[in-house]
Coordinates of C-alpha atoms in Angstrom, one line a residue:
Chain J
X5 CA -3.9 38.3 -33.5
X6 CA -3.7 41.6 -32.2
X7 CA -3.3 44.3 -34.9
X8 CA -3.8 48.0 -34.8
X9 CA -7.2 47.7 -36.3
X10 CA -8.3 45.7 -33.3
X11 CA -8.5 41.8 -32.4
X12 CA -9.1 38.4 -34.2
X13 CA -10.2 35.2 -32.4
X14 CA -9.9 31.4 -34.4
X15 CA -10.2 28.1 -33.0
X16 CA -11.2 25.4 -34.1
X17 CA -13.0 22.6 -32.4
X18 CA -11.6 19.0 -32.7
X19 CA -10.8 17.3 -29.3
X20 CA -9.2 14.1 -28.9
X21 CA -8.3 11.4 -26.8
X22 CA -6.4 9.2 -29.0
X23 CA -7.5 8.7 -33.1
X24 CA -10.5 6.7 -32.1
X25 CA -11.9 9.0 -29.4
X26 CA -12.7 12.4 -31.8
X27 CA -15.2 14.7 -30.3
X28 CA -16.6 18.3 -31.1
X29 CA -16.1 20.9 -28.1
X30 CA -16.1 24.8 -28.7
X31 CA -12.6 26.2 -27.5
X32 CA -13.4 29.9 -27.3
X33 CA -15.3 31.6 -24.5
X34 CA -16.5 35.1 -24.3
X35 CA -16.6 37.0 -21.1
X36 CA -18.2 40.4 -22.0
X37 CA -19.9 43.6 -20.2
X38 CA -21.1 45.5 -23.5
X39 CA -19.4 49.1 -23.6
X40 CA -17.2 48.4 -21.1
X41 CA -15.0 45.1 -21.6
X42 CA -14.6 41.9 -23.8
X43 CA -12.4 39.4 -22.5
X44 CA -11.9 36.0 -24.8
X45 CA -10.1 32.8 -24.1
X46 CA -9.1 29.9 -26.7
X47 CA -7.8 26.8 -25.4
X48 CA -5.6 24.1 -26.0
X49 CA -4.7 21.0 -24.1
X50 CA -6.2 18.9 -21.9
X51 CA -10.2 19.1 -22.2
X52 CA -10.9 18.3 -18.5
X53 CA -8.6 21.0 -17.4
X54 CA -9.4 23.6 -19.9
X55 CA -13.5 23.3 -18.7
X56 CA -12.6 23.0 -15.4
X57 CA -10.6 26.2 -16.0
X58 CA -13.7 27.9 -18.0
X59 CA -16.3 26.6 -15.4
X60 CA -14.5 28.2 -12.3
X61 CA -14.1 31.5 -14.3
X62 CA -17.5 31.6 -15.3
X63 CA -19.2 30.6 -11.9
X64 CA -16.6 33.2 -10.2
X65 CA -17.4 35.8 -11.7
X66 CA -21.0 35.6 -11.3
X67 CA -20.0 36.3 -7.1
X68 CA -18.3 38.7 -5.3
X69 CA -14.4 39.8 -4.8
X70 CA -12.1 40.1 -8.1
X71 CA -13.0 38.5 -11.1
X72 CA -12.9 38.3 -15.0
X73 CA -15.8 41.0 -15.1
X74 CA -14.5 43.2 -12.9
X75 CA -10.6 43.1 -13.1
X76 CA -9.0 46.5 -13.7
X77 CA -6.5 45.8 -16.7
X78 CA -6.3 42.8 -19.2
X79 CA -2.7 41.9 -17.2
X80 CA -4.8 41.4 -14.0
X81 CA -7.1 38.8 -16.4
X82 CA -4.3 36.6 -17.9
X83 CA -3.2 36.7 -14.1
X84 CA -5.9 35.5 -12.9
X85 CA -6.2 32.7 -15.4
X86 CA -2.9 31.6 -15.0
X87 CA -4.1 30.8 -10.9
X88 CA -6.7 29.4 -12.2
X89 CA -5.2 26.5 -14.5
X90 CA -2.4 26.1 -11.7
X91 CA -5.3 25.8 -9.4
X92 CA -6.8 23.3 -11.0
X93 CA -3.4 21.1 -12.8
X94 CA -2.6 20.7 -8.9
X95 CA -6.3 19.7 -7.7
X96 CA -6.1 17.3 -10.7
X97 CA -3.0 15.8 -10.6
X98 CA -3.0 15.9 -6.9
X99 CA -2.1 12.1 -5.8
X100 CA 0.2 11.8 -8.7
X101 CA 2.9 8.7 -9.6
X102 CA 0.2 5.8 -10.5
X103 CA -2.7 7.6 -10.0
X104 CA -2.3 9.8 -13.0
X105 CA -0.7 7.1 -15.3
X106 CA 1.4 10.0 -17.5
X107 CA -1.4 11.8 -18.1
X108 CA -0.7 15.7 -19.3
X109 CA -2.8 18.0 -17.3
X110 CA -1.4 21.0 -19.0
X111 CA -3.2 23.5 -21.3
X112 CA -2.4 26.4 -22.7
X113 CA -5.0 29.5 -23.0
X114 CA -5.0 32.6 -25.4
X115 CA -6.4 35.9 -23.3
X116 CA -7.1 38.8 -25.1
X117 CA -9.8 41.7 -25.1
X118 CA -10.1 45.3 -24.1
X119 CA -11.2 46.9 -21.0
X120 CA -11.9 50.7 -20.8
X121 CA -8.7 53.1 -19.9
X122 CA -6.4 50.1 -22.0
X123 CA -5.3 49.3 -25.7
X124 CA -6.7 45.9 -27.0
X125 CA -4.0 43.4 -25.4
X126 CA -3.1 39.8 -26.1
X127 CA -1.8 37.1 -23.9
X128 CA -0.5 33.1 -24.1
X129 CA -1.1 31.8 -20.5
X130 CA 1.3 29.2 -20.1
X131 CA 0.7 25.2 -17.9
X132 CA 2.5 26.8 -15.1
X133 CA 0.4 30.1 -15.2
X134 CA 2.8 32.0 -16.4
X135 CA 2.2 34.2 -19.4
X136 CA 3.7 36.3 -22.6
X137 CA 2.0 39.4 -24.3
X138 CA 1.8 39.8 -27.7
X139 CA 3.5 43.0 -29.2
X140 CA 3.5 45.1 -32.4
X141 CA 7.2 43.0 -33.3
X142 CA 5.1 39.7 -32.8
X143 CA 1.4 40.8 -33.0
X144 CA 0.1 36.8 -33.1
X145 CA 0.1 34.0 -30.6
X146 CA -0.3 30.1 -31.6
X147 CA -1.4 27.5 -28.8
X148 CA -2.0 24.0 -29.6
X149 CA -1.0 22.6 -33.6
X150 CA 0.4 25.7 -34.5
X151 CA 3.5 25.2 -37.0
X152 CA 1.6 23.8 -40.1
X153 CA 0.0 26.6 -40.3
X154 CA 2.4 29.1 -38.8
X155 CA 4.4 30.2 -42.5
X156 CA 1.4 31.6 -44.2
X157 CA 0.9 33.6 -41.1
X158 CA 4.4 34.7 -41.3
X159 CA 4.3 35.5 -45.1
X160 CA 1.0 37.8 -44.9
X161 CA 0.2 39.7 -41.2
X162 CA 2.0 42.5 -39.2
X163 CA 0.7 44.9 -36.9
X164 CA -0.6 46.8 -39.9
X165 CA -2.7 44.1 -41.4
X166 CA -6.3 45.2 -41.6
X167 CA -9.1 42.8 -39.7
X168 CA -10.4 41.3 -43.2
X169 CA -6.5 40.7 -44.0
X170 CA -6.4 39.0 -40.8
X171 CA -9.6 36.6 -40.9
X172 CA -8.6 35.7 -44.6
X173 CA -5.3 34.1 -43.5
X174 CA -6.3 32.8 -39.7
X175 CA -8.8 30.9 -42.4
X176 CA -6.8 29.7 -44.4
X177 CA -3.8 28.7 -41.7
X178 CA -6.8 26.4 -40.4
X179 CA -7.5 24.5 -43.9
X180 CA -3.5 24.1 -44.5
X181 CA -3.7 22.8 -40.7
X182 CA -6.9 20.9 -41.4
X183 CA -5.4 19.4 -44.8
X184 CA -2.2 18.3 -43.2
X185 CA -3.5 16.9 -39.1
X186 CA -5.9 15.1 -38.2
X187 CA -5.8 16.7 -34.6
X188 CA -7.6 20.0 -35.8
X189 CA -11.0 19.9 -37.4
X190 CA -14.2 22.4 -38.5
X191 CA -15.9 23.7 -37.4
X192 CA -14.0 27.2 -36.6
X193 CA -15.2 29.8 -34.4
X194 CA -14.0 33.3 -35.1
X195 CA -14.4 36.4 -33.1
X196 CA -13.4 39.8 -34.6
X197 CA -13.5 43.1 -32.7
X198 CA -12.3 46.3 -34.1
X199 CA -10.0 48.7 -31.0
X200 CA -12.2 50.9 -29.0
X201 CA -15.2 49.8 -29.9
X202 CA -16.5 47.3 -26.7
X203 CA -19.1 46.3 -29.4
X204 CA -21.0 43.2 -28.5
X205 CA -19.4 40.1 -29.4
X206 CA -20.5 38.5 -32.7
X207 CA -19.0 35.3 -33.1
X208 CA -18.9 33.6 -36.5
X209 CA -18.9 30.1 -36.8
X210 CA -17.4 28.3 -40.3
X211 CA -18.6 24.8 -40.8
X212 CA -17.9 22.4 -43.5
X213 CA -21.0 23.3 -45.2
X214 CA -19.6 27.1 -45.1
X215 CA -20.3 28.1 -49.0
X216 CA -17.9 31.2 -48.7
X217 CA -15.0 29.3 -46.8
X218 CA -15.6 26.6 -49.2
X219 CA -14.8 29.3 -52.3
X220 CA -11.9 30.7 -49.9
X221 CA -10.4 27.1 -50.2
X222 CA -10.8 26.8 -53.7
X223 CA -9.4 30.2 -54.1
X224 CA -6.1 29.4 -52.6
X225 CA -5.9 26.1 -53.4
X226 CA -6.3 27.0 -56.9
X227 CA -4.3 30.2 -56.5
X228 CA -1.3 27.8 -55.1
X229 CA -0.9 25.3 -57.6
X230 CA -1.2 28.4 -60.0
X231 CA 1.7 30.2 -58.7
X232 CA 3.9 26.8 -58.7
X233 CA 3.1 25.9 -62.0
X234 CA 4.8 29.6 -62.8
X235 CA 7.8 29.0 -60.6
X236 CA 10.8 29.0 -62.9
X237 CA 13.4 25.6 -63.5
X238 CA 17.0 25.7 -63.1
X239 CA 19.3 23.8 -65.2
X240 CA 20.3 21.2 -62.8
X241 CA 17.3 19.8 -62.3
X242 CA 16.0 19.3 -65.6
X243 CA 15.2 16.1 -67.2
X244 CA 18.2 16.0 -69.5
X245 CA 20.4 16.6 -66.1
X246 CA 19.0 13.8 -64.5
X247 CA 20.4 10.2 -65.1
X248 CA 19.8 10.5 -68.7
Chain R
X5 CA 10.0 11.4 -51.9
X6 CA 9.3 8.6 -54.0
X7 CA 7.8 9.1 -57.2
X8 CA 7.1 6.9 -60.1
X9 CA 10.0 9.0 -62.1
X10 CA 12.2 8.6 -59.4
X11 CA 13.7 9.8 -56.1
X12 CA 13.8 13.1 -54.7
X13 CA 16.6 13.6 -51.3
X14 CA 16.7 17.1 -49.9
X15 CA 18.0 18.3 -46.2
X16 CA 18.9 21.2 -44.6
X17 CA 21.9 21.4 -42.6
X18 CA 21.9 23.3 -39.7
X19 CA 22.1 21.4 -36.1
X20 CA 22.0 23.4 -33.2
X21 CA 22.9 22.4 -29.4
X22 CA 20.8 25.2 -28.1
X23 CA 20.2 28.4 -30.5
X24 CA 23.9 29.4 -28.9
X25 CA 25.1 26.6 -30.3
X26 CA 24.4 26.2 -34.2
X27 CA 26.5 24.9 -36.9
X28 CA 26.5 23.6 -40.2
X29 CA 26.9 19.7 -40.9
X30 CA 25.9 17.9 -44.4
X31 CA 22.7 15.4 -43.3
X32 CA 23.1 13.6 -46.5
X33 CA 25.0 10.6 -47.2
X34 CA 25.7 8.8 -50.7
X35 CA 26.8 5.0 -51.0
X36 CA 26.6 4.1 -54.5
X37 CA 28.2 1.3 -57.2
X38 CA 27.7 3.7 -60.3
X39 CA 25.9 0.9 -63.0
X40 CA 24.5 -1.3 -59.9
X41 CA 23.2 0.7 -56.9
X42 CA 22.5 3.9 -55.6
X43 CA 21.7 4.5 -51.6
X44 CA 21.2 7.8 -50.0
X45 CA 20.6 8.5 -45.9
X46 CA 19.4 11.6 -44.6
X47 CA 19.5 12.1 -41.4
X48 CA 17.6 13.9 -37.7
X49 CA 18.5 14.3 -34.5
X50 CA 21.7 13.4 -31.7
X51 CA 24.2 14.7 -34.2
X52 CA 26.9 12.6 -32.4
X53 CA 24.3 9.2 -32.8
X54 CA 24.2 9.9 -36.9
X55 CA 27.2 10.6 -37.4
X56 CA 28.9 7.4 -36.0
X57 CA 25.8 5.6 -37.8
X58 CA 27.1 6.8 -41.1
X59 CA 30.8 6.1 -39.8
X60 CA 30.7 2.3 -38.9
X61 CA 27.8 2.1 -42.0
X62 CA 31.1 3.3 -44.1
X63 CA 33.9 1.7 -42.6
X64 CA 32.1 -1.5 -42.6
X65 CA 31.3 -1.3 -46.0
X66 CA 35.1 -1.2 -46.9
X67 CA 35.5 -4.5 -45.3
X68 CA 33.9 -8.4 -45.5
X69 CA 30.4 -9.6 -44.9
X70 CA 27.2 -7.8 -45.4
X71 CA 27.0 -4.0 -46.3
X72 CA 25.2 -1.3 -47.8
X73 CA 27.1 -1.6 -51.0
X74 CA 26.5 -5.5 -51.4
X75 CA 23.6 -6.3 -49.2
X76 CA 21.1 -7.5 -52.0
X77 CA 17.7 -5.6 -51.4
X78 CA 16.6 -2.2 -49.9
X79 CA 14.9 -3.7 -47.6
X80 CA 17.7 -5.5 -46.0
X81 CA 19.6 -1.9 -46.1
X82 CA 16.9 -0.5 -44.0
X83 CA 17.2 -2.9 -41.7
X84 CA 21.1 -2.8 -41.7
X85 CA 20.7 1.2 -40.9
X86 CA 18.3 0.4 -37.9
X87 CA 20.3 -2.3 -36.5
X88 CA 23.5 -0.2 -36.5
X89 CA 21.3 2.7 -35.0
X90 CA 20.2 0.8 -32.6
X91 CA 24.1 0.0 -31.6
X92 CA 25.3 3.0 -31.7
X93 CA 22.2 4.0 -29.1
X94 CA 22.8 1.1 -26.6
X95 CA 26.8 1.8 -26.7
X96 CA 26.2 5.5 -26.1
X97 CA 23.6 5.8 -23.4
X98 CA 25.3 2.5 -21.8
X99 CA 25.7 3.6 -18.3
X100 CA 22.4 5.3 -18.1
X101 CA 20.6 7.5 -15.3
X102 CA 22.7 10.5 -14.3
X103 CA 25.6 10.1 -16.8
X104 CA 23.3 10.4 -19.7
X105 CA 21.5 13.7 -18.0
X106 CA 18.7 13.2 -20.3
X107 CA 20.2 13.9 -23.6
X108 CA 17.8 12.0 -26.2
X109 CA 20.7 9.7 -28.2
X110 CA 17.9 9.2 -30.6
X111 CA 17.6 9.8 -34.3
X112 CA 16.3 9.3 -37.5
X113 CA 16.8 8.4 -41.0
X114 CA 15.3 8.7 -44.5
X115 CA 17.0 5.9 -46.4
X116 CA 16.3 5.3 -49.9
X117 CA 17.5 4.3 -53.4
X118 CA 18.0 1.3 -56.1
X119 CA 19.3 -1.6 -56.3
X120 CA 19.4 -3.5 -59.9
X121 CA 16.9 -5.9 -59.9
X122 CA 14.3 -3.7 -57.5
X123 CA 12.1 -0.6 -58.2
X124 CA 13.4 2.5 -56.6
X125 CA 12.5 2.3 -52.5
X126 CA 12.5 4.9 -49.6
X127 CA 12.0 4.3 -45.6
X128 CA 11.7 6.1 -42.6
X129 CA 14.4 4.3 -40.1
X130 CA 12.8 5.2 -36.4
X131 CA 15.1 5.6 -33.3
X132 CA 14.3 2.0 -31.9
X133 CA 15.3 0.7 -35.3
X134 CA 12.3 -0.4 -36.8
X135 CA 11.3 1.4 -40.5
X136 CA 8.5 1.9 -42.6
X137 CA 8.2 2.3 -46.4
X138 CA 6.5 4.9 -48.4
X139 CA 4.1 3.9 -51.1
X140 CA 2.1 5.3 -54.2
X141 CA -0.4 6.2 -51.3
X142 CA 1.8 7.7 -49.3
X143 CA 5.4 9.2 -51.8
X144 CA 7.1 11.0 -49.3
X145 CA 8.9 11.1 -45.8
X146 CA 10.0 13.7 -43.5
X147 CA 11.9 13.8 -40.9
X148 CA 13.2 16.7 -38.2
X149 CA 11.1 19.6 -38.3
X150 CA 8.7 18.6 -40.7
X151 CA 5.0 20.4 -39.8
X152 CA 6.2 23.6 -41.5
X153 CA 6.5 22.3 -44.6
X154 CA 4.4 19.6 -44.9
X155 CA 1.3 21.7 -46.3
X156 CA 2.4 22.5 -49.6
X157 CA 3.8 18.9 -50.1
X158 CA 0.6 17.6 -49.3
X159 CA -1.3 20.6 -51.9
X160 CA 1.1 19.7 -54.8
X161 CA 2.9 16.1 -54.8
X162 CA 1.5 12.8 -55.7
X163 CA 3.1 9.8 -57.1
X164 CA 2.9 10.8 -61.1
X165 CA 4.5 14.5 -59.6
X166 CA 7.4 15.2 -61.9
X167 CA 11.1 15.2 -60.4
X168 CA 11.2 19.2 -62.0
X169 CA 8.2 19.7 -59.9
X170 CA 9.0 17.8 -56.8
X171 CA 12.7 19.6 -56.5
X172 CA 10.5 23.0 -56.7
X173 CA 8.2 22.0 -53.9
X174 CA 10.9 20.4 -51.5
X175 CA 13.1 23.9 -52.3
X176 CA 9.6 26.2 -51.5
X177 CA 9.1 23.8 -48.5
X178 CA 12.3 24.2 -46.9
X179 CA 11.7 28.5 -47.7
X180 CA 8.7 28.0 -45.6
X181 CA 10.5 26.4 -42.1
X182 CA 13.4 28.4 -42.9
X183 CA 11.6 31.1 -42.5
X184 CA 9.2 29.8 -39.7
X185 CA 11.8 28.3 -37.2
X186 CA 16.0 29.1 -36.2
X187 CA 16.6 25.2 -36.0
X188 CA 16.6 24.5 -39.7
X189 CA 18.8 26.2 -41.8
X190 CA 20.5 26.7 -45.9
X191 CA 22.3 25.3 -47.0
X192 CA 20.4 22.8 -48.7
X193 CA 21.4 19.7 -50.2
X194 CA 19.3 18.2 -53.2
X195 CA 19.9 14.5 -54.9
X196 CA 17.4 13.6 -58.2
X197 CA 17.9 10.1 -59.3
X198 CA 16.0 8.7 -62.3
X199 CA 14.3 5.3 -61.9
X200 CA 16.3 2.7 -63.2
X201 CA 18.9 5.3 -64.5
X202 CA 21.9 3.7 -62.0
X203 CA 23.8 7.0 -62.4
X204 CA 26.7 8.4 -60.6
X205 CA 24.9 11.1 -58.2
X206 CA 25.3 14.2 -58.5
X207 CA 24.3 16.1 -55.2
X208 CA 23.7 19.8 -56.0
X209 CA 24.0 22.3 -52.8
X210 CA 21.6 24.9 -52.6
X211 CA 23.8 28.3 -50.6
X212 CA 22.0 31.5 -49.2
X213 CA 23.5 33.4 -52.4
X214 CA 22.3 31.2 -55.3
X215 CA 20.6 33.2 -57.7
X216 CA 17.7 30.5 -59.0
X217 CA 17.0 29.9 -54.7
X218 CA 16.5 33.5 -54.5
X219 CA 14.3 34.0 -57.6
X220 CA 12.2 31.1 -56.7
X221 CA 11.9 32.2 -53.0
X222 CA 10.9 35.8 -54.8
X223 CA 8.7 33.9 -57.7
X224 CA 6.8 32.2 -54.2
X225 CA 6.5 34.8 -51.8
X226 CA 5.2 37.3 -54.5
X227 CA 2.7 34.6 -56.1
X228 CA 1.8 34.0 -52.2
X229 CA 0.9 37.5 -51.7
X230 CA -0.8 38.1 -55.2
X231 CA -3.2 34.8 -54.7
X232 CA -4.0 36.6 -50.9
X233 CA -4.7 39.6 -52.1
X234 CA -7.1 38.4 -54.5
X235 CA -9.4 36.1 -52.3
X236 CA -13.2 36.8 -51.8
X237 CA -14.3 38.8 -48.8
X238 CA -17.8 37.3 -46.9
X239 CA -20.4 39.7 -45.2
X240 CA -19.6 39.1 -41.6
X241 CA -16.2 40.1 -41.4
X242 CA -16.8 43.5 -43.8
X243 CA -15.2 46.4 -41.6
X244 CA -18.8 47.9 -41.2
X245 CA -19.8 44.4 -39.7
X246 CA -17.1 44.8 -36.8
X247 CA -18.1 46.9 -34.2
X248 CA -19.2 49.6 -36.6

């Protein structure tokens, strides 16, 4: 999300190759130069292609010419990641037909930080290395199992929203996810970072053990089935109406 | 949904060719002997596919032999519904390749109902023809766009659910896509049907200006925002905690 206040980061952390191939891998990396620039990327898709992605980022930009530490705006960054995933969808999927047995090579990446001289900016980096910034109209991006847990964002966050608003309902978007697919699984990793500040990154991480997501879940759960009990009955659809 | 009281139908009924291209067609369809039977479809996907599904399914049953209004089990209309899908499909995408300029003929059906002599039974009919049946486990089906909506089905409804409170949930789950995504759209159409009851149906049609739709969406959206407000906080995401 990127909101007036500043930027929020959640991911979760299940990967899998089928239902009987579930794995743990951390889908957010931080590319940071305290005081001057934070750079984060979540990822979706693919798990070869989004470390491959990562890797040739990381080991880039520890060398010369233009890289994620040096890149004048954010615009440049989700540029150059987009390269990169074509770079390496075509390296991967080069031999094709057989060879690749339908295998999807795609991912999808959120890019969003701040570098000095720019607002906080937000980006979805496309397969095809294309890429859409967020706005103050649309001020979130999804990648990956996004629609379960799309409406409460809807309902609760606009560009207004303040950071604590904002981790409160990426939280629980995660455990209706969670709840619902079997694809998306604890534990989360969050990153908040407040406009202007080029802070350190602090990255929380929200396991199953969590106590306070664990009260969060309650809370809403709880809260939920509270507000439907309320929810008023219309004649047609009360017993008497209904068969007899 | 299936529930030990009964069965719940509801569908949108919006189709769209392309978001330049929306309309409004009915996606449920009632064959019922008032006394004897009661069987409902509802209907996703190639419009053109369902529609001559229901079509031969009710021209057919006019005539001799086997049909959904004498066909002595559920289970054997399920199968009826796939087979006649699975016509319809082969006769329509007969020709193949470059004629068929890969539209999906595809589609898929909730079927569900009574039939003296059987306990109340719902299936999922599948493109290729074959179905599967919910159970106490499992009460409901979706089909379409059905990730939306499926977390508050899952947080409220189990088999000993009341038909009051199932018609509430499928109504605040259809609010929720509605409001999340363009292809599914009001207005709504709800059937209720009492276990063993083997009443004439009475389908009620849920319009953008009904009053109780609009007090419930309110009742919800409110309740939503109240329970939000009112979560916990937890240290590390205090504004003091993000980047000072």
């Amino acid at each position: 999300m990127r909101l007036r206040a500043g930027l929020l980061f959640a991911s979760d952390s299940r990967t899998n190759a089928g239902v009987d191939h579930i794995a743990t891998f951390r889908k957010m990396n931080i590319f940071e130069v305290p005081g001057e620039r934070l750079v984060t990327l979540l990822n979706a898709g693919n798990l070869a292609t989004t470390q491959s992605v990562v890797s040739l980022l990381r080991q880039r930009a520890s060398g010369g010419g233009r890289h994620l530490l040096n890149l004048p705006s954010m615009y440049d960054v989700a540029e150059l990641v987009g390269r990169t995933v074509k770079e390496v969808v075509a390296r991967d999927s080069d031999g094709g037909g057989q060879l690749n047995q339908g295998v999807d090579f795609g991912a999808n990446f959120i890019v969003g930080g701040q570098i000095r001289g720019e607002a906080p900016r937000l980006f979805h980096v496309y397969p095809q290395g294309n890429f859409i910034e967020a706005t103050e109209d649309t001020p979130y991006l999804q990648i990956g199992e996004s629609k379960y847990g799309k409406p409460i964002i809807d309902r609760v966050i606009d560009f207004d929203s303040s950071l604590t608003e904002a981790t409160k309902c990426a939280l629980i978007s995660f455990d209706s996810t969670i709840r619902s697919n079997l694809s998306v699984g604890l534990p989360l990793d969050m990153l908040l970072y407040r406009t202007d500040s080029f802070a350190p990154a602090r990255p929380h991480r929200v396991t199953a053990e969590d106590p306070y997501f664990n009260r969060l879940r309650q809370g809403w759960g709880g809260g939920l089935k509270r507000v439907f009990e309320q929810l008023p009955d219309d004649d047609w659809f009360l017993p008497d109406q209904i068969g007899g």
